[in-house]
Coordinates of C-alpha atoms in Angstrom, one line a residue:
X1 CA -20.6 137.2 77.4
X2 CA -19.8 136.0 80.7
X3 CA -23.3 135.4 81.6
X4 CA -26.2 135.3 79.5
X5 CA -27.6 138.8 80.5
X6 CA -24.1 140.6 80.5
X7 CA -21.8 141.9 77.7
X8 CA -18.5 143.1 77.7
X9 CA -17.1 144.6 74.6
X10 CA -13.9 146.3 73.6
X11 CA -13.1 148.5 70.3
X12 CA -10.8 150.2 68.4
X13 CA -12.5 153.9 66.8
X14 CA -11.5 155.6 64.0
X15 CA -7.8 154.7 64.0
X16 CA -7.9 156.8 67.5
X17 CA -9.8 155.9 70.4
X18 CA -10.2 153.0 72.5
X19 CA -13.3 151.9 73.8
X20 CA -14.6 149.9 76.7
X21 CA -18.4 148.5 77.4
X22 CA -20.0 146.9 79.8
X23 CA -23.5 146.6 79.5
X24 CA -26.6 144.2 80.7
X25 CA -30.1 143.6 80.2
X26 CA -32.8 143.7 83.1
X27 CA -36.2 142.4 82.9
X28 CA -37.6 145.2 85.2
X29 CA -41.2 143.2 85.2
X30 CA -40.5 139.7 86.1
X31 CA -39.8 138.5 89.6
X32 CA -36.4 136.6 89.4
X33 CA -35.8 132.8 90.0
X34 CA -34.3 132.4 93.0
X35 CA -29.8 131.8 92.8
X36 CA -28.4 129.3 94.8
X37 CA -25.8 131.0 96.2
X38 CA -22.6 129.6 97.2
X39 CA -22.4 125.5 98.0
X40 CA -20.8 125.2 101.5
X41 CA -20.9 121.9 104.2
X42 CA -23.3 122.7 106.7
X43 CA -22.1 123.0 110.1
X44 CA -23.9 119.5 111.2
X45 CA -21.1 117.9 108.9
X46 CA -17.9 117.1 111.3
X47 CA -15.9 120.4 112.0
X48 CA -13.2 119.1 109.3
X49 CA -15.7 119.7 106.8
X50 CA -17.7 122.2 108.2
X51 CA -14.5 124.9 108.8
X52 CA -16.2 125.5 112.1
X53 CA -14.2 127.9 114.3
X54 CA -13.3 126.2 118.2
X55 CA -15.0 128.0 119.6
X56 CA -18.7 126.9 118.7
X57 CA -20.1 124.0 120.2
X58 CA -21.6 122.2 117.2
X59 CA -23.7 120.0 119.2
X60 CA -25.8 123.3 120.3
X61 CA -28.7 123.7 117.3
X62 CA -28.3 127.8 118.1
X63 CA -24.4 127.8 117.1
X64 CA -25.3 125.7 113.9
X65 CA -27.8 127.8 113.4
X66 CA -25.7 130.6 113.6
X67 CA -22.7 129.0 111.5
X68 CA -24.6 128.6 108.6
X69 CA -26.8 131.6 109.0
X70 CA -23.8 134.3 108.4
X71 CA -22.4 132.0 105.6
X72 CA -25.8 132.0 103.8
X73 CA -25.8 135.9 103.9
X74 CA -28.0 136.5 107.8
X75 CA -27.4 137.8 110.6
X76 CA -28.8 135.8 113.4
X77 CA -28.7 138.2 117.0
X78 CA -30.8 136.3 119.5
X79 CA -33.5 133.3 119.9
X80 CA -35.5 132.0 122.7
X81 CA -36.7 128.3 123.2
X82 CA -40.4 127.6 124.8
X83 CA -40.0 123.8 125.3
X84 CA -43.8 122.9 126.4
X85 CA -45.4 125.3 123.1
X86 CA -42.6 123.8 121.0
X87 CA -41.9 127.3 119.6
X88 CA -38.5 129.0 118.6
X89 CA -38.0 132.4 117.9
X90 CA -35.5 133.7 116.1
X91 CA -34.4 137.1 115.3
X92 CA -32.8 137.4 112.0
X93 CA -31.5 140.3 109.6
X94 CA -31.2 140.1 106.0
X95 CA -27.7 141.4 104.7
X96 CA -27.2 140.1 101.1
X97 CA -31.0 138.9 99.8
X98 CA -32.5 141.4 97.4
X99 CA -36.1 140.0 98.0
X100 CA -36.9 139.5 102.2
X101 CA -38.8 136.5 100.7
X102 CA -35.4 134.3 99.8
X103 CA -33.9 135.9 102.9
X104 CA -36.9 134.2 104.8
X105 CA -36.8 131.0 102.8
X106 CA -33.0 130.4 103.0
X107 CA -33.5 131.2 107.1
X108 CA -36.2 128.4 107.3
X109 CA -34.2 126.6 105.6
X110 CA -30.9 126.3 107.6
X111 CA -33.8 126.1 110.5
X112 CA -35.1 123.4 109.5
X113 CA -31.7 121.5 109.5
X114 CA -30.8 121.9 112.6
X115 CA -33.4 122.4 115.0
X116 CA -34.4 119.5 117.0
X117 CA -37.5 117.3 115.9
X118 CA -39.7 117.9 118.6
X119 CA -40.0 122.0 118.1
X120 CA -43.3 122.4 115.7
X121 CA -43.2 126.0 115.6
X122 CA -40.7 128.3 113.9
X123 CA -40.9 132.4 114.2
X124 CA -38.5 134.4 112.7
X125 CA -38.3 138.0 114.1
X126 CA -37.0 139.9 111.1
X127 CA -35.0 143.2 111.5
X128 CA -34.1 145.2 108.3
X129 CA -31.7 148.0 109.0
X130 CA -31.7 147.9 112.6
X131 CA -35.6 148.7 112.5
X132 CA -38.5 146.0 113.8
X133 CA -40.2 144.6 110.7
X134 CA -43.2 141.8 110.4
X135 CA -42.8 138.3 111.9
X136 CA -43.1 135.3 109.8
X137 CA -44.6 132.4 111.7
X138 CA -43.7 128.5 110.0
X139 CA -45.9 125.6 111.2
X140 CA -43.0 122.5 110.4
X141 CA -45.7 120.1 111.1
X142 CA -47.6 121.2 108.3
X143 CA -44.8 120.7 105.7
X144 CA -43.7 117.6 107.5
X145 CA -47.4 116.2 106.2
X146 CA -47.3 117.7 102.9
X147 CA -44.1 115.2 102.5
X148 CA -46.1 112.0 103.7
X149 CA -47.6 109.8 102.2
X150 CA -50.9 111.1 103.8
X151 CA -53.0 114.4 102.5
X152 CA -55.1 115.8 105.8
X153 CA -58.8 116.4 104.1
X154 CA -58.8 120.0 104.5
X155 CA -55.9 120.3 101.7
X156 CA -58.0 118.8 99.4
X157 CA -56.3 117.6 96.0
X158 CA -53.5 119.2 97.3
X159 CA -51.5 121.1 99.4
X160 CA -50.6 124.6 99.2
X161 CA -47.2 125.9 100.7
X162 CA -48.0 129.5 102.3
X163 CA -50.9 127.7 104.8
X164 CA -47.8 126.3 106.7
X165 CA -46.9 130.6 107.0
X166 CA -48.5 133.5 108.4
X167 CA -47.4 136.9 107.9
X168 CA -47.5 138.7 111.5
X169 CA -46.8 142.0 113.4
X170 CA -43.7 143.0 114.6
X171 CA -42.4 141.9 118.0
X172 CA -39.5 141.9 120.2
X173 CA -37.7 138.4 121.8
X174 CA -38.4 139.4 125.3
X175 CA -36.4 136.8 127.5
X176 CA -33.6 135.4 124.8
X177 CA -32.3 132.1 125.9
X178 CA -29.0 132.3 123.4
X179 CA -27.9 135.7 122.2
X180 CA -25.0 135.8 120.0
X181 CA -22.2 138.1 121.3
X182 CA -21.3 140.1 118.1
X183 CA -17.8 142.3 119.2
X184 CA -18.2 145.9 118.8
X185 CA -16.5 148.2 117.6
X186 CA -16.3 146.7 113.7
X187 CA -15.9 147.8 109.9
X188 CA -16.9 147.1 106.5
X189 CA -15.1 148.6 104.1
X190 CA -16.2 149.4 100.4
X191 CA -15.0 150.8 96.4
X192 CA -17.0 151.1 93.8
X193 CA -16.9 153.6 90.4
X194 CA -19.7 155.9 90.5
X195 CA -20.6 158.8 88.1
X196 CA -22.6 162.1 88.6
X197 CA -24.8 163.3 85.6
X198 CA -26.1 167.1 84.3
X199 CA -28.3 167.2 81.9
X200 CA -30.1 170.3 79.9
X201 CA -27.3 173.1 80.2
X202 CA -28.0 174.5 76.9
X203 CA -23.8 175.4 77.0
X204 CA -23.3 171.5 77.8
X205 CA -26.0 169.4 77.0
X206 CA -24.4 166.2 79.2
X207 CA -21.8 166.9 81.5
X208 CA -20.6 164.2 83.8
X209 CA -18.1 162.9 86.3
X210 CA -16.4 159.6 86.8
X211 CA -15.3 159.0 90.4
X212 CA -14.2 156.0 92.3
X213 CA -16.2 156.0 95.6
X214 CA -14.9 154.4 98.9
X215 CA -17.0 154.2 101.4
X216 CA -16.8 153.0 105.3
X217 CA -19.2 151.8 107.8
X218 CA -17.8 151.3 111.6
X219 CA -20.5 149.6 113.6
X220 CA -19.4 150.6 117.1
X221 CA -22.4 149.3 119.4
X222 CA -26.2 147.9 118.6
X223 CA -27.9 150.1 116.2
X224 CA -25.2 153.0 116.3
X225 CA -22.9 153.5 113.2
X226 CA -20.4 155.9 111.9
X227 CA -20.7 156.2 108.0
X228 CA -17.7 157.5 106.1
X229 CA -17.6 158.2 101.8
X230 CA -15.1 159.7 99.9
X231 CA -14.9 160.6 96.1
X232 CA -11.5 160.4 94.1
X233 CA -12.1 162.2 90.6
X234 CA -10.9 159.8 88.1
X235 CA -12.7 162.2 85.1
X236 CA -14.7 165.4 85.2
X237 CA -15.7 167.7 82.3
X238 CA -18.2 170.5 84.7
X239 CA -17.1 173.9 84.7
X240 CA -18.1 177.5 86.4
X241 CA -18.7 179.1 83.0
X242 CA -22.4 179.6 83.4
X243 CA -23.1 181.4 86.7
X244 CA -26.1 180.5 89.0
X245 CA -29.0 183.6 88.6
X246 CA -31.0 182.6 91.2
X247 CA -32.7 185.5 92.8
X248 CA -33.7 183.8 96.0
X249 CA -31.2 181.6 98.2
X250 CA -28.6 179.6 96.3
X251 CA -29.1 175.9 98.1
X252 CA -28.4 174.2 94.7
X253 CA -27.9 176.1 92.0
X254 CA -24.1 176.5 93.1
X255 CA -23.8 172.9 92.4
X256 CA -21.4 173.2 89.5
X257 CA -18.6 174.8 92.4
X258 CA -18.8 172.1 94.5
X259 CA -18.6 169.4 91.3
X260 CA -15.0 171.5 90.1
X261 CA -13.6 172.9 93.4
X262 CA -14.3 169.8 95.3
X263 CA -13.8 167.2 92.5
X264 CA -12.3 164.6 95.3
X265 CA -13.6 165.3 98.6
X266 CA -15.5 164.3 101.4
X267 CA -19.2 163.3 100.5
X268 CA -20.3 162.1 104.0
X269 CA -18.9 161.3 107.5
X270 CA -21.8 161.2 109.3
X271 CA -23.2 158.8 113.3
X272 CA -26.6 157.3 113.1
X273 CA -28.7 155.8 115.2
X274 CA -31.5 153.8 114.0
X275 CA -34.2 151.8 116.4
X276 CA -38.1 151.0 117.0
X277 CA -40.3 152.1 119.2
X278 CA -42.8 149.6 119.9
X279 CA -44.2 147.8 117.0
X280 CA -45.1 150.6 114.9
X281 CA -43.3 153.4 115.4
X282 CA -39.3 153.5 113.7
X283 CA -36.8 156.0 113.5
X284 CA -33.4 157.4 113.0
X285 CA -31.3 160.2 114.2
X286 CA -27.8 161.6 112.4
X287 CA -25.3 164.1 112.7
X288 CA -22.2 164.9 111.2
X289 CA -21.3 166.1 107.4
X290 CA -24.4 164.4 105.5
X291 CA -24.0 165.1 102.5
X292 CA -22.1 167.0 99.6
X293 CA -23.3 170.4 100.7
X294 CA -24.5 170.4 103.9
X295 CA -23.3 169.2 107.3
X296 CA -26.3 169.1 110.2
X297 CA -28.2 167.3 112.8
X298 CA -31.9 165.8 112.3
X299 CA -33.8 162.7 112.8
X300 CA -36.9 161.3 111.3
X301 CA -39.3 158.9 112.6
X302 CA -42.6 157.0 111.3
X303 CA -45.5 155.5 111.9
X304 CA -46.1 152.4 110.4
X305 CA -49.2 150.4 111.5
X306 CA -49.1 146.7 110.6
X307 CA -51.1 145.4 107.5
X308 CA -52.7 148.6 106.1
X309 CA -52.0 150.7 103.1
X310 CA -50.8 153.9 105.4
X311 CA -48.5 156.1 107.1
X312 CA -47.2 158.6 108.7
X313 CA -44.0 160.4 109.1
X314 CA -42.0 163.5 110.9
X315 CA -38.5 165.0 109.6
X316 CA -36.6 167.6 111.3
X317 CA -33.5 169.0 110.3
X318 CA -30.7 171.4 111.6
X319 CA -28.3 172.5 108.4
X320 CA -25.1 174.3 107.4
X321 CA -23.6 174.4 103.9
X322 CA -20.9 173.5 103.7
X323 CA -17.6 175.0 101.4
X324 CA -16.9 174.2 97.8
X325 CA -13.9 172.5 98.4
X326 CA -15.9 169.8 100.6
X327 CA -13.5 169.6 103.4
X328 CA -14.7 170.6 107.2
X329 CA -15.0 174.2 105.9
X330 CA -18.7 175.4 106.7
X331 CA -20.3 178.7 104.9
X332 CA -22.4 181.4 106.4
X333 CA -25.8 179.8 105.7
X334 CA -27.7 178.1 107.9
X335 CA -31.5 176.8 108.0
X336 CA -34.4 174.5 109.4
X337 CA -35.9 171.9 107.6
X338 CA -38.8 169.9 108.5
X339 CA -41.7 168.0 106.9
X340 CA -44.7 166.1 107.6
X341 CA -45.5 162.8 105.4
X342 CA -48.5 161.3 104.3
X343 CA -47.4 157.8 103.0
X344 CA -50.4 155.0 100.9
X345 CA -49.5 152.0 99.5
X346 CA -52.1 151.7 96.9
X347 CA -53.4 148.4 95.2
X348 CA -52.8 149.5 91.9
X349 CA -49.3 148.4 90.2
X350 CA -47.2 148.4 93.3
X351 CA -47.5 152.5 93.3
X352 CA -46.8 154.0 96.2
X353 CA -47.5 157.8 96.6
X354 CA -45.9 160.4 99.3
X355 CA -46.9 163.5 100.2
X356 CA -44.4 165.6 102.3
X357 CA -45.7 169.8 103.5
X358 CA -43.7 171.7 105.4
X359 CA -40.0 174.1 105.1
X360 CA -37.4 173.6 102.5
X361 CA -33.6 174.6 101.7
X362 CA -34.3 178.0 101.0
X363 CA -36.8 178.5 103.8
X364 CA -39.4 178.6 101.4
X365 CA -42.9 176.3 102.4
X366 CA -44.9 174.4 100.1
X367 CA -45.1 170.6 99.7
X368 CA -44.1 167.8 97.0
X369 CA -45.9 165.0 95.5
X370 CA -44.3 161.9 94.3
X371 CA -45.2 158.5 92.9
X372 CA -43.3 155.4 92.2
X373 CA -43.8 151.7 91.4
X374 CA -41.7 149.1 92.6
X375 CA -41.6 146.0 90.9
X376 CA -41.1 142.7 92.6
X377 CA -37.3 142.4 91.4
X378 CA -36.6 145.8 93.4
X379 CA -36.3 147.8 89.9
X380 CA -38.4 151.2 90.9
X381 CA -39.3 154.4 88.6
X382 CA -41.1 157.1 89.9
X383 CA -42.0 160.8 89.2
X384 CA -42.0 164.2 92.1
X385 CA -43.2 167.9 91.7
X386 CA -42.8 170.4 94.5
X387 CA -45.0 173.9 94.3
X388 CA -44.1 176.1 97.6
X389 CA -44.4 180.1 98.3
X390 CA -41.7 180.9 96.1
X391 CA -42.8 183.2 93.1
X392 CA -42.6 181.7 89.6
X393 CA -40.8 185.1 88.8
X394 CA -38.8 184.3 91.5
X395 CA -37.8 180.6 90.7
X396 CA -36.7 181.0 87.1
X397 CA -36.7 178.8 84.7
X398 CA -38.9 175.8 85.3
X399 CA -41.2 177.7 87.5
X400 CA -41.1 174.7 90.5
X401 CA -39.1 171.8 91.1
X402 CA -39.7 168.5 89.2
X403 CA -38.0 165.7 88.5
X404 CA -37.7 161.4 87.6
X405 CA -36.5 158.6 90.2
X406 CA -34.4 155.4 89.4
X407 CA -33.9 152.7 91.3
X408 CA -31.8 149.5 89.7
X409 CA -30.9 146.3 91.1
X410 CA -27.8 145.2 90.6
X411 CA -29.0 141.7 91.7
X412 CA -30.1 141.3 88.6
X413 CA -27.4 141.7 87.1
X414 CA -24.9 139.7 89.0
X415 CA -24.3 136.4 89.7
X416 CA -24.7 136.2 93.5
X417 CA -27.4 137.5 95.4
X418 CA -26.9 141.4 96.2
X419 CA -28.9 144.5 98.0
X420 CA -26.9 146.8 95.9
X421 CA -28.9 149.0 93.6
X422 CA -27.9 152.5 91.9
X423 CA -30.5 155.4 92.8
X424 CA -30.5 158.5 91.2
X425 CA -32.8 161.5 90.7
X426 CA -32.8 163.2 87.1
X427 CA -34.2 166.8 87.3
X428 CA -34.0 169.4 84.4
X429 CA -32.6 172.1 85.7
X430 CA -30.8 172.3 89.1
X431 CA -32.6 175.8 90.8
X432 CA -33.0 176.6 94.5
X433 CA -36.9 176.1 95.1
X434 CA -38.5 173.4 96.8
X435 CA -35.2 171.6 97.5
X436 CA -34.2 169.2 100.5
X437 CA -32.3 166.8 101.8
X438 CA -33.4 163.7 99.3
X439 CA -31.7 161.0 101.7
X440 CA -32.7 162.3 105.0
X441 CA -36.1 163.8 104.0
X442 CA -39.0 161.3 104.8
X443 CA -36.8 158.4 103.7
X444 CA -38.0 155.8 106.4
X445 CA -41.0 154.6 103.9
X446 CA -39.5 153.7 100.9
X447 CA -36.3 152.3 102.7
X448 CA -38.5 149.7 104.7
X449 CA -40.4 148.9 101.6
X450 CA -39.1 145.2 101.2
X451 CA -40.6 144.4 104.5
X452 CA -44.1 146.0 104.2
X453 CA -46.9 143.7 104.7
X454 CA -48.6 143.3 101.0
X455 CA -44.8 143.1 99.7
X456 CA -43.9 140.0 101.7
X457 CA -47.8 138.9 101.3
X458 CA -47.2 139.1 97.3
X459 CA -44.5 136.5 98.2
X460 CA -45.6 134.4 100.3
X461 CA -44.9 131.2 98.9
X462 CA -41.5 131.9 97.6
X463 CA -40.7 131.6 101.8
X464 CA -41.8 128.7 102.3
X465 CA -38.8 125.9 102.6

């Protein structure tokens, strides 16, 4: 047990057969402590210590600031000083923190450090996948009382954290003062195993597929990127035997032909562009191969007012399926997909609810209902049905499309702080009705979810430094 909450475990079957586990427990309910993360000298120590590159001038509070920021998992992209409100703002993006909240709380922290005394006022302008989110506003002098001697009468017996922190709306540094000059064009790179899963054939009850996936992302200016993901087969038990009899156009239902005669391929390779307009209004545009079977062009954008339950979104998409083989080779079919989305954040378990109407996969019209609940450790579970124009006669077996949604943390599971979580959608039966483009089909909402107002309200004492 290398950690309390993870097992690894070998074994010897049956005289034949080796086997291999790995497996952990996740307390999907509880909101997790906060991990220290990795000790390092902060960049006020002497540059000996510090490992500062030459080329920062320590004795400038943005480029310690900066320093310690990207070591502690942020991104720091600009900040402006206004001397006679004794304000700073700073505009910071969260890269490893599973909850914003520790994100915010680690930022204020390294703030804190290293700006000088006489600044009272602390915003940081959060950005979450190149998107505006809500501003979090730290009065310094506030804590700096709590820590005296002295209690100012209005805190009563006590003080409590989150008054020193408001939640605001999302804004733009106008005028930066110090902007950090990040070099463009640059690359992550990234390998994982993943596994695909069928479930319900009645001819193979669970058929599956082990692949390791290796994955690219070059960054090559502000808020444009070119994503890359391959799949190498490592093992693969899916066959052809049972032929799709779909009487309306086979979107999906092929599925099994692109799982044997593209075993390895190319999953995506794809340019986005993703950006704000104003404080309410996000969106994203793509094109390129975006997924398994189809290659296209779209965008989606939304409207996301500050502080209330609702929202509003617009997909539109240009398709081509692609071949089995999952190379550049493109089929005959082509279609237009778009919806409209109704989003509500309702007070009751962290449930949020969608509602998306308009033209799916195989032309047919209709709209889909879904429902999930996210829990404050990022674990979600959720539930969709679709019901369109397309004839239950028509549809087959299952008579409309239906299915369950995952979502698990692996932060929760590690020892660091990570992001990461596996997603995946479990339907029982793969037919061709009521089917899109699950990561580029009113997606916006439940990608921006860790920055929404009542989720970073439901933490707002965990930000405090």
């Amino acid at each position: 047990r290398p950690q309390s909450n993870l097992t690894l475990a070998a074994s010897w079957l049956h005289g034949s057969s080796f086997g291999l586990r790995l497996s952990s427990t996740l307390d999907t309910k509880s909101t997790p402590n906060r991990k220290k993360g990795r000790a390092f000298y902060s960049a006020s120590e002497p540059r000996s210590l510090s490992g500062a590159p030459e080329n920062l001038d320590l004795d400038a509070w943005y480029d310690r600031i900066l320093y310690d920021a990207e070591r502690s998992g942020l991104r720091l992209n600009k900040a402006a000083i206004d001397e006679e409100k004794a304000v700073v703002e700073l505009e910071v993006e969260n890269t490893r923190y599973a909850l914003t909240a520790d994100a915010v709380h680690k930022a204020l922290s390294v703030a804190e450090v290293h700006l000088p005394g006489r600044i009272k006022t602390v915003e940081l302008v959060l950005r979450e996948e190149d998107h505006l989110a809500p501003t979090i506003r730290y009065q310094r002098h506030q804590r700096a009382a709590k820590n005296s001697l002295m209690q100012l009468p209005r805190w009563g017996g006590g003080f409590d954290p989150s008054e020193s922190l408001e939640i605001g709306p999302n804004k733009r540094i106008g005028s930066p003062s110090n902007l950090t000059a990040y070099q463009y064009p640059f690359i992550n790179f990234g390998a994982d195993l993943s596994s695909r899963m069928q479930l319900m054939d009645p001819d193979a009850p669970l058929a599956k597929q082990l692949y390791a996936k290796l994955s690219a992302r070059v960054s090559l200016a502000p808020h444009l990127n070119l994503w890359g993901v391959y799949g190498q087969d490592i093992y693969n038990d899916f066959t052809t035997d049972r032929v799709s009899n779909s009487r309306i156009q086979k979107v999906r239902s092929d599925v099994n032909r692109y799982l044997t005669e593209g075993e390895s391929g190319l999953d995506q390779l794809f340019l986005e562009y993703r950006n704000s307009l104003g404080k309410s209004f996000h969106y994203r545009t793509y094109a390129g191969i975006l997924e398994s079977m189809y290659s296209g062009i779209g965008g989606e954008i939304l409207y996301e007012p500050f502080a209330r339950r609702w929202a509003l979104g617009l997909t539109l998409n240009g398709l081509q399926q692609r071949g089995f083989e999952k190379n550049f080779e493109l089929l005959d079919y082509s279609t237009v997909t778009g919806f409209v989305s109704l989003y509500y954040a309702s007070p009751w378990y962290n449930v949020d609810i969608a509602i998306h109407a308009g033209r799916y996969l195989a032309r047919d019209k209709g709209a889909t209902l879904e429902a999930r609940r996210t829990f404050d450790n990022g674990f979600s579970i959720g539930g969709f049905f679709t019901r369109t124009d397309v004839p239950t006669e028509l549809f087959g077996e299952g008579s409309f499309d239906k299915g369950l949604y995952f979502k698990i943390p692996f932060n929760g599971l590690l020892p660091g702080n990570s992001k990461s979580a596996y997603a995946f959608i479990m339907r029982p039966l793969e037919r061709d009705g009521g089917r899109r483009l699950e990561d580029f089909s009113g997606s916006l909402w439940f990608a921006r979810r860790n920055v929404r107002y009542d989720a970073l309200a439901n933490n707002r004492t965990r930000m405090v430094p």
